[in-house]
PDB file of C-alpha atoms in Angstrom:
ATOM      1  CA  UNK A   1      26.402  -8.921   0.347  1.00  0.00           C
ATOM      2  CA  UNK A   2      22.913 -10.109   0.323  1.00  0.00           C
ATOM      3  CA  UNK A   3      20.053  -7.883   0.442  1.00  0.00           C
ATOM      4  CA  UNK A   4      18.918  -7.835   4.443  1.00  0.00           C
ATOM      5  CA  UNK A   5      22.697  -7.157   4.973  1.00  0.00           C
ATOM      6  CA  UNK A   6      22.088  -4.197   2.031  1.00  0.00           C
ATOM      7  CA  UNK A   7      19.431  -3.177   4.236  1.00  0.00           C
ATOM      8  CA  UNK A   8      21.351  -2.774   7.359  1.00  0.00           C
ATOM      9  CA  UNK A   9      24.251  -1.276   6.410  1.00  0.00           C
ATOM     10  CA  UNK A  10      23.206   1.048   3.690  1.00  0.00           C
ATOM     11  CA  UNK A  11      23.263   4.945   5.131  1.00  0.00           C
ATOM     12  CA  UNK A  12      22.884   8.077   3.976  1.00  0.00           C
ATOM     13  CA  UNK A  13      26.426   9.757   2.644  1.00  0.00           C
ATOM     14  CA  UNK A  14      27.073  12.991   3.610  1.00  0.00           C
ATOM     15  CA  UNK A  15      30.538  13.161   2.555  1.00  0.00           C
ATOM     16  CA  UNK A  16      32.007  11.857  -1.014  1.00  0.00           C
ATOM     17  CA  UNK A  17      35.297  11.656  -2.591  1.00  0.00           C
ATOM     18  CA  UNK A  18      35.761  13.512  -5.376  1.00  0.00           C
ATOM     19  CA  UNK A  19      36.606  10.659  -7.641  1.00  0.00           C
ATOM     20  CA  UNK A  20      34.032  10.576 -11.036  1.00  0.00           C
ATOM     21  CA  UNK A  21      32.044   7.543 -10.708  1.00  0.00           C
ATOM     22  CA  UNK A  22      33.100   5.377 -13.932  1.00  0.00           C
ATOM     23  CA  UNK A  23      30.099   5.347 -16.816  1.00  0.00           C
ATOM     24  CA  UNK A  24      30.045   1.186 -16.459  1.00  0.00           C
ATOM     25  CA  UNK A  25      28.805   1.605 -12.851  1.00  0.00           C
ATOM     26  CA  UNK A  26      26.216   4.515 -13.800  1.00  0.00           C
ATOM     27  CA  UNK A  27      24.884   2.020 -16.603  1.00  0.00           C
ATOM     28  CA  UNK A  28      24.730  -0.361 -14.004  1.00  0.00           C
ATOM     29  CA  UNK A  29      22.645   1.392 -11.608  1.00  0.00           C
ATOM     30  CA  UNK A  30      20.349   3.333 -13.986  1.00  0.00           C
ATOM     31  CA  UNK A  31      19.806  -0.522 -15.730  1.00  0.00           C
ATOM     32  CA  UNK A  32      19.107  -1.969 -12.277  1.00  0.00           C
ATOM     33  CA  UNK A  33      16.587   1.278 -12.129  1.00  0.00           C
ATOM     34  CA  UNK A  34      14.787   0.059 -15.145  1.00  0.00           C
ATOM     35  CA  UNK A  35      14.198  -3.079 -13.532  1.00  0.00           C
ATOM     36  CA  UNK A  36      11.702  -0.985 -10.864  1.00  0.00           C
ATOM     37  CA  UNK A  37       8.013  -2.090  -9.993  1.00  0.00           C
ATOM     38  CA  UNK A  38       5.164   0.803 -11.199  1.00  0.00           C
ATOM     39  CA  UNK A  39       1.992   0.605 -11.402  1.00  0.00           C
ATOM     40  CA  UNK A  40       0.708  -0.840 -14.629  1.00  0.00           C
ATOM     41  CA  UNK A  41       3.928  -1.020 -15.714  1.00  0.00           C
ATOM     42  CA  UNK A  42       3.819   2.414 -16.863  1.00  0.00           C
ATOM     43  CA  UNK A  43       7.290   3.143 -16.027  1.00  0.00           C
ATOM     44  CA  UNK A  44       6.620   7.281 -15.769  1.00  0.00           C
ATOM     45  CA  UNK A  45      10.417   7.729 -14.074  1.00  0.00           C
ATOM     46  CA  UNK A  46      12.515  10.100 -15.733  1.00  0.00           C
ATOM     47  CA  UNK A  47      15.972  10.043 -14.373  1.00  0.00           C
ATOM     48  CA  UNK A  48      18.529  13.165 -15.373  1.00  0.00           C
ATOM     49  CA  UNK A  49      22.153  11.960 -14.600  1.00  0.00           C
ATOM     50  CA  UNK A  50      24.101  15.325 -13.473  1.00  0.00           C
ATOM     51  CA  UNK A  51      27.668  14.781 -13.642  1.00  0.00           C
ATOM     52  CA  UNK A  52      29.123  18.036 -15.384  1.00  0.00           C
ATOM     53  CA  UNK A  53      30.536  20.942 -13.140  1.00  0.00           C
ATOM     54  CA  UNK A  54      27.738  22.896 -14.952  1.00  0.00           C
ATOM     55  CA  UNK A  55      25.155  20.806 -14.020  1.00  0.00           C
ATOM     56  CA  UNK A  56      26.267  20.403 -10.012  1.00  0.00           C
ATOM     57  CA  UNK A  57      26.504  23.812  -9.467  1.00  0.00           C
ATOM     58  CA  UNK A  58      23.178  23.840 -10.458  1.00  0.00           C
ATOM     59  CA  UNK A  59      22.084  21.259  -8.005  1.00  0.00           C
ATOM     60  CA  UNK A  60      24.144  23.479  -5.664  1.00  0.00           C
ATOM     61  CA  UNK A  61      21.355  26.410  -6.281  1.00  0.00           C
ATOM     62  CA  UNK A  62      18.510  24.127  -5.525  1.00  0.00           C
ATOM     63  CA  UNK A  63      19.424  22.632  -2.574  1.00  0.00           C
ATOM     64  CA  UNK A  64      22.032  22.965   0.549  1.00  0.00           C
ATOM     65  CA  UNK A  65      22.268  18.849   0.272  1.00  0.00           C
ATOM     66  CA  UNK A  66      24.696  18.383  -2.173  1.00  0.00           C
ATOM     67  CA  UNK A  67      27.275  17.649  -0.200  1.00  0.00           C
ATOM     68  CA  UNK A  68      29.766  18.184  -3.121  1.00  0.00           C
ATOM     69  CA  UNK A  69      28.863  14.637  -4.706  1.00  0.00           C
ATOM     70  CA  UNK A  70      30.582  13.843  -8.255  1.00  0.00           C
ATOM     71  CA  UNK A  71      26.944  12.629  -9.553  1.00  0.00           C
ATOM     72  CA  UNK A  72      23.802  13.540  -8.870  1.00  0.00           C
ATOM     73  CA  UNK A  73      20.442  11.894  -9.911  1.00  0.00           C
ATOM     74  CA  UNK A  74      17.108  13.991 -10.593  1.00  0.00           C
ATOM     75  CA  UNK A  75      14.377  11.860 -10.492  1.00  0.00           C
ATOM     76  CA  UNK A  76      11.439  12.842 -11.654  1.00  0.00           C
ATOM     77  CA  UNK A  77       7.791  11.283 -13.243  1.00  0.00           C
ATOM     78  CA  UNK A  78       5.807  12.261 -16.331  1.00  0.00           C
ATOM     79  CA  UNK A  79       2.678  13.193 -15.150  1.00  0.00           C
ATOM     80  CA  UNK A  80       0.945  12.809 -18.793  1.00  0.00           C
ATOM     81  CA  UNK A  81       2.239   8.760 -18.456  1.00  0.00           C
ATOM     82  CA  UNK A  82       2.041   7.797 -14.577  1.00  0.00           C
ATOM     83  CA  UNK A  83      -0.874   6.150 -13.759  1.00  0.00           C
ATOM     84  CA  UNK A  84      -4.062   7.570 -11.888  1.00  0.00           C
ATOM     85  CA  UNK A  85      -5.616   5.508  -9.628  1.00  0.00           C
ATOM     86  CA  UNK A  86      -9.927   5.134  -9.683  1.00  0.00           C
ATOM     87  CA  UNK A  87      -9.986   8.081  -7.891  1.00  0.00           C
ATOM     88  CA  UNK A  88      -7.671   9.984  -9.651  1.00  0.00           C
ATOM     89  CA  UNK A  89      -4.480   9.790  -7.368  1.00  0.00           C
ATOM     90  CA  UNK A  90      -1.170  10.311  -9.397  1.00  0.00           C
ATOM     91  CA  UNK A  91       1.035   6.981  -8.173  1.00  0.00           C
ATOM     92  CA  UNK A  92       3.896   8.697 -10.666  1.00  0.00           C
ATOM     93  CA  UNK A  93       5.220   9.503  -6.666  1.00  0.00           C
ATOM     94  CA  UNK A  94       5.012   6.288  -5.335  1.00  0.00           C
ATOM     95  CA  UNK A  95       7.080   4.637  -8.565  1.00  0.00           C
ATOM     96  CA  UNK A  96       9.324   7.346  -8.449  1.00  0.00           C
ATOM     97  CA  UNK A  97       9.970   6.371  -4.959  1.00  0.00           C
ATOM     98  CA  UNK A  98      10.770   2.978  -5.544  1.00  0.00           C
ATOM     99  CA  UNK A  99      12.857   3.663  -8.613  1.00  0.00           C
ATOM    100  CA  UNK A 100      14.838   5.971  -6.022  1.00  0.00           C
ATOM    101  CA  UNK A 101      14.904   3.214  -3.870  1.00  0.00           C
ATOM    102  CA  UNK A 102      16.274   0.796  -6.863  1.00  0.00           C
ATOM    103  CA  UNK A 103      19.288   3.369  -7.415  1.00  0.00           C
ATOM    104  CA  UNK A 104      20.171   3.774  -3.974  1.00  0.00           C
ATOM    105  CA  UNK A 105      20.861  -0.166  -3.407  1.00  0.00           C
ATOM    106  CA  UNK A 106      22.295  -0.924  -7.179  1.00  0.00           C
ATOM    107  CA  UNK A 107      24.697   2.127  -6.052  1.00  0.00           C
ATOM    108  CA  UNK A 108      25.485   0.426  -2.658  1.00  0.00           C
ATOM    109  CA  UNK A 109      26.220  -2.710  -4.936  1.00  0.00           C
ATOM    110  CA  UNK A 110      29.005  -0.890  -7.172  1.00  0.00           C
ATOM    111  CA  UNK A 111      30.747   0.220  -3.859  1.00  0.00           C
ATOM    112  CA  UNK A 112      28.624   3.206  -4.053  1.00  0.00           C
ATOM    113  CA  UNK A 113      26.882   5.848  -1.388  1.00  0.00           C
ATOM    114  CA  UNK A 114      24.404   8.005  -1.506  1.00  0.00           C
ATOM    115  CA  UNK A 115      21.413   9.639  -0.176  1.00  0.00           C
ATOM    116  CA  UNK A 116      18.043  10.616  -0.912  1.00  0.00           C
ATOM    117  CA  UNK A 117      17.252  14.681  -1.097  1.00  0.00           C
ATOM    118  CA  UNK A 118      13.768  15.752  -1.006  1.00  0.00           C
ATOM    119  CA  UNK A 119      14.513  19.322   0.003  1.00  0.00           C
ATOM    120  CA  UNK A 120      14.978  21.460  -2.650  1.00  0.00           C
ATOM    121  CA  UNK A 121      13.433  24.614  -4.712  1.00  0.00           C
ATOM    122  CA  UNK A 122      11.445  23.259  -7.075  1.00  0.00           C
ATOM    123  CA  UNK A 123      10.759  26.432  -9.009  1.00  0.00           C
ATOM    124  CA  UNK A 124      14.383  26.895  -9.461  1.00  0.00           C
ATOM    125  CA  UNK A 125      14.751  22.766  -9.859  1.00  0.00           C
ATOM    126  CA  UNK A 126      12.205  23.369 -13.020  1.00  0.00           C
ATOM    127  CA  UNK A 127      13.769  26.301 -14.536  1.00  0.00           C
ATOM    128  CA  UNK A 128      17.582  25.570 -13.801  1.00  0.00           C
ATOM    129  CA  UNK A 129      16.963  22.013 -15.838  1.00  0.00           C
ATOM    130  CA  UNK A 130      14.420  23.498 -18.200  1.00  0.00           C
ATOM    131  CA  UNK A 131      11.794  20.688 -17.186  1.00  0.00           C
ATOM    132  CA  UNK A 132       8.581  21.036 -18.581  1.00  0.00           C
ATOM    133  CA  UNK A 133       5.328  21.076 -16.966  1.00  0.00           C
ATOM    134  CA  UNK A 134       4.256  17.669 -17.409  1.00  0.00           C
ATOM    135  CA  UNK A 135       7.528  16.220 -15.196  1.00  0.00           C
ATOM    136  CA  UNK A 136       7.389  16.433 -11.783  1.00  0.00           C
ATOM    137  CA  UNK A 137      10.839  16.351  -9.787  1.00  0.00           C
ATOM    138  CA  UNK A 138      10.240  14.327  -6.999  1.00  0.00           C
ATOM    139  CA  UNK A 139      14.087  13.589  -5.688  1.00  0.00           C
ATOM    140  CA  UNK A 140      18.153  14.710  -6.123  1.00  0.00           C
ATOM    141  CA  UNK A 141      20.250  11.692  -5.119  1.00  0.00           C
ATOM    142  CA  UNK A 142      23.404  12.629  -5.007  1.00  0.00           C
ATOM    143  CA  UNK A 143      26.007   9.637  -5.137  1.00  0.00           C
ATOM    144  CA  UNK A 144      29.986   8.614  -5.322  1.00  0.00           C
ATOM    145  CA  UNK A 145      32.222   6.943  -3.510  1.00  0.00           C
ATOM    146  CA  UNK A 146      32.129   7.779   0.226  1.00  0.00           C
ATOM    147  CA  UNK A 147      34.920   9.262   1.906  1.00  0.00           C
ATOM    148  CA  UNK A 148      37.253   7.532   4.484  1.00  0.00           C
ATOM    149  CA  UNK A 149      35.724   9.504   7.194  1.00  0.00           C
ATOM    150  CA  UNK A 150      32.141   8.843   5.994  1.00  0.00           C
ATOM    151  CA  UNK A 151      30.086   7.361   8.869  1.00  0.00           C
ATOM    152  CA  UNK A 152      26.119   6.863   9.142  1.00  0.00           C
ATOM    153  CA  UNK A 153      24.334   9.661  11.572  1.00  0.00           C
ATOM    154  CA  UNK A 154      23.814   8.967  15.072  1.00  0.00           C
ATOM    155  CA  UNK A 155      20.452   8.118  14.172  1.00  0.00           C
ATOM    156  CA  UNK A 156      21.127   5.633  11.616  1.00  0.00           C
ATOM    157  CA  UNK A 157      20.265   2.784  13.710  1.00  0.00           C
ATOM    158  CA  UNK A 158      17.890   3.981  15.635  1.00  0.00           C
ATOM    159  CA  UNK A 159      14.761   1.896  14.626  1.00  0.00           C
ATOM    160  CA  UNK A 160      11.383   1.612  16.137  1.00  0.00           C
ATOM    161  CA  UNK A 161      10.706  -2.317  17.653  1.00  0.00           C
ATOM    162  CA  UNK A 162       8.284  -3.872  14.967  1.00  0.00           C
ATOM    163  CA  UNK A 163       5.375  -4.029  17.136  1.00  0.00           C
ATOM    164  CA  UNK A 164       5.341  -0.196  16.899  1.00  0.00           C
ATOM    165  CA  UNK A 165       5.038  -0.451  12.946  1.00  0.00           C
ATOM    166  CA  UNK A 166       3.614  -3.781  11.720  1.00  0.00           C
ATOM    167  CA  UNK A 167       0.106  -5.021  12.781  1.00  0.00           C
ATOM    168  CA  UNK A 168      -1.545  -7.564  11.977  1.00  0.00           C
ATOM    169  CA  UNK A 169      -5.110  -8.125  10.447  1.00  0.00           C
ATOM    170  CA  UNK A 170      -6.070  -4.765  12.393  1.00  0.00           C
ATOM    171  CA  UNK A 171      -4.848  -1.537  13.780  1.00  0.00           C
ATOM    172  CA  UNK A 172      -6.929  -2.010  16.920  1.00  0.00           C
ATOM    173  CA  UNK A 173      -4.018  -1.578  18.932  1.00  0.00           C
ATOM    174  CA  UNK A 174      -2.098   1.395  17.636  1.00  0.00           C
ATOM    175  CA  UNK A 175      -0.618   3.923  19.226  1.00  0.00           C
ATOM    176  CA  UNK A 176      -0.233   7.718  18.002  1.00  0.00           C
ATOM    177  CA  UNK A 177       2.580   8.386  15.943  1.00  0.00           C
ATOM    178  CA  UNK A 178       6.219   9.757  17.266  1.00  0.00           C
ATOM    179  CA  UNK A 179       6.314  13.421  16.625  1.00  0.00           C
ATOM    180  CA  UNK A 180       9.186  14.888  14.798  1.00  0.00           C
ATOM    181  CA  UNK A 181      10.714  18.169  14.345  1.00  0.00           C
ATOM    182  CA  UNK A 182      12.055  19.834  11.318  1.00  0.00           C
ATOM    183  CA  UNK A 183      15.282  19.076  12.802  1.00  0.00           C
ATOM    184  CA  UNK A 184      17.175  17.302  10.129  1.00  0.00           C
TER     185      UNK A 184
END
């Protein structure tokens, strides 16, 4: 499959098997991780691979989006190492984003789904996984194989027509944003 297929037919999996994901396909995707763009090269991403029954029910206290994956991801960026931009804007968010981003389609790859979770407890997130102050969580990703009855959301394909988000040489012509509920 080549990436602008990737593109289009990667979704968000709600619902997993519970088969274990083999450790050759996790060293595949954390590898292809590795391989992520940061700024200066830094590389601030520090990625906790959750896989135990321990560890899940943990996840399981953070957030309601589990959705009973086999593996989960914690991504999260050192603060101390991520680079600060000349006005003193952590990017460790931005790289952590994109090594996200990196896991998600190396997963996809492997035969893989998964989805990105933002909303979680990060108090609890800190103290369930004894992180310490300096790493920031930014992002669970849980991932397996997708169940037969798997299927993208309704939404999945609904995508805005270009000319609503790419401009060229100015934003003279803009219009204001699309408004969206907490409604996810």
């Amino acid at each position: 499959m080549n990436f602008f297929s990737m593109c289009k037919e990667r979704y968000s999996v709600r619902k997993f098997l519970p088969n274990k994901v083999e450790k050759i396909k996790i060293k595949f995707i954390t590898e292809a991780a590795s391989f992520a763009p940061t700024a200066v090269n830094y590389q601030p991403q520090r990625i906790l691979v959750l896989e135990s029954e321990e560890s899940l029910e943990k996840v399981k206290e953070c957030t309601p989006y589990h959705f009973n994956a086999p593996l989960t991801f914690l991504i999260c960026y050192d603060k101390k190492t991520s680079w600060k931009d000349n006005m003193g804007k952590d990017i460790g968010i931005v790289d952590s984003s994109i090594v996200v981003t990196h896991l998600m389609f190396a997963a996809l790859e492997q035969g893989l789904g998964s989805t990105w979770v933002g909303s979680f407890d990060y108090d609890k997130v800190r103290k369930l996984f004894s992180l310490p102050d300096y790493l920031e969580p930014v992002a669970f990703l849980p991932m397996g194989y997708p169940a037969d009855d798997s299927r993208p959301s309704q939404m999945h394909k609904n995508r805005l027509d270009l000319a609503k988000t790419v401009f060229f040489e100015s934003f003279e012509k803009i219009e204001p944003a699309i408004e969206h509920g907490n409604n996810h």
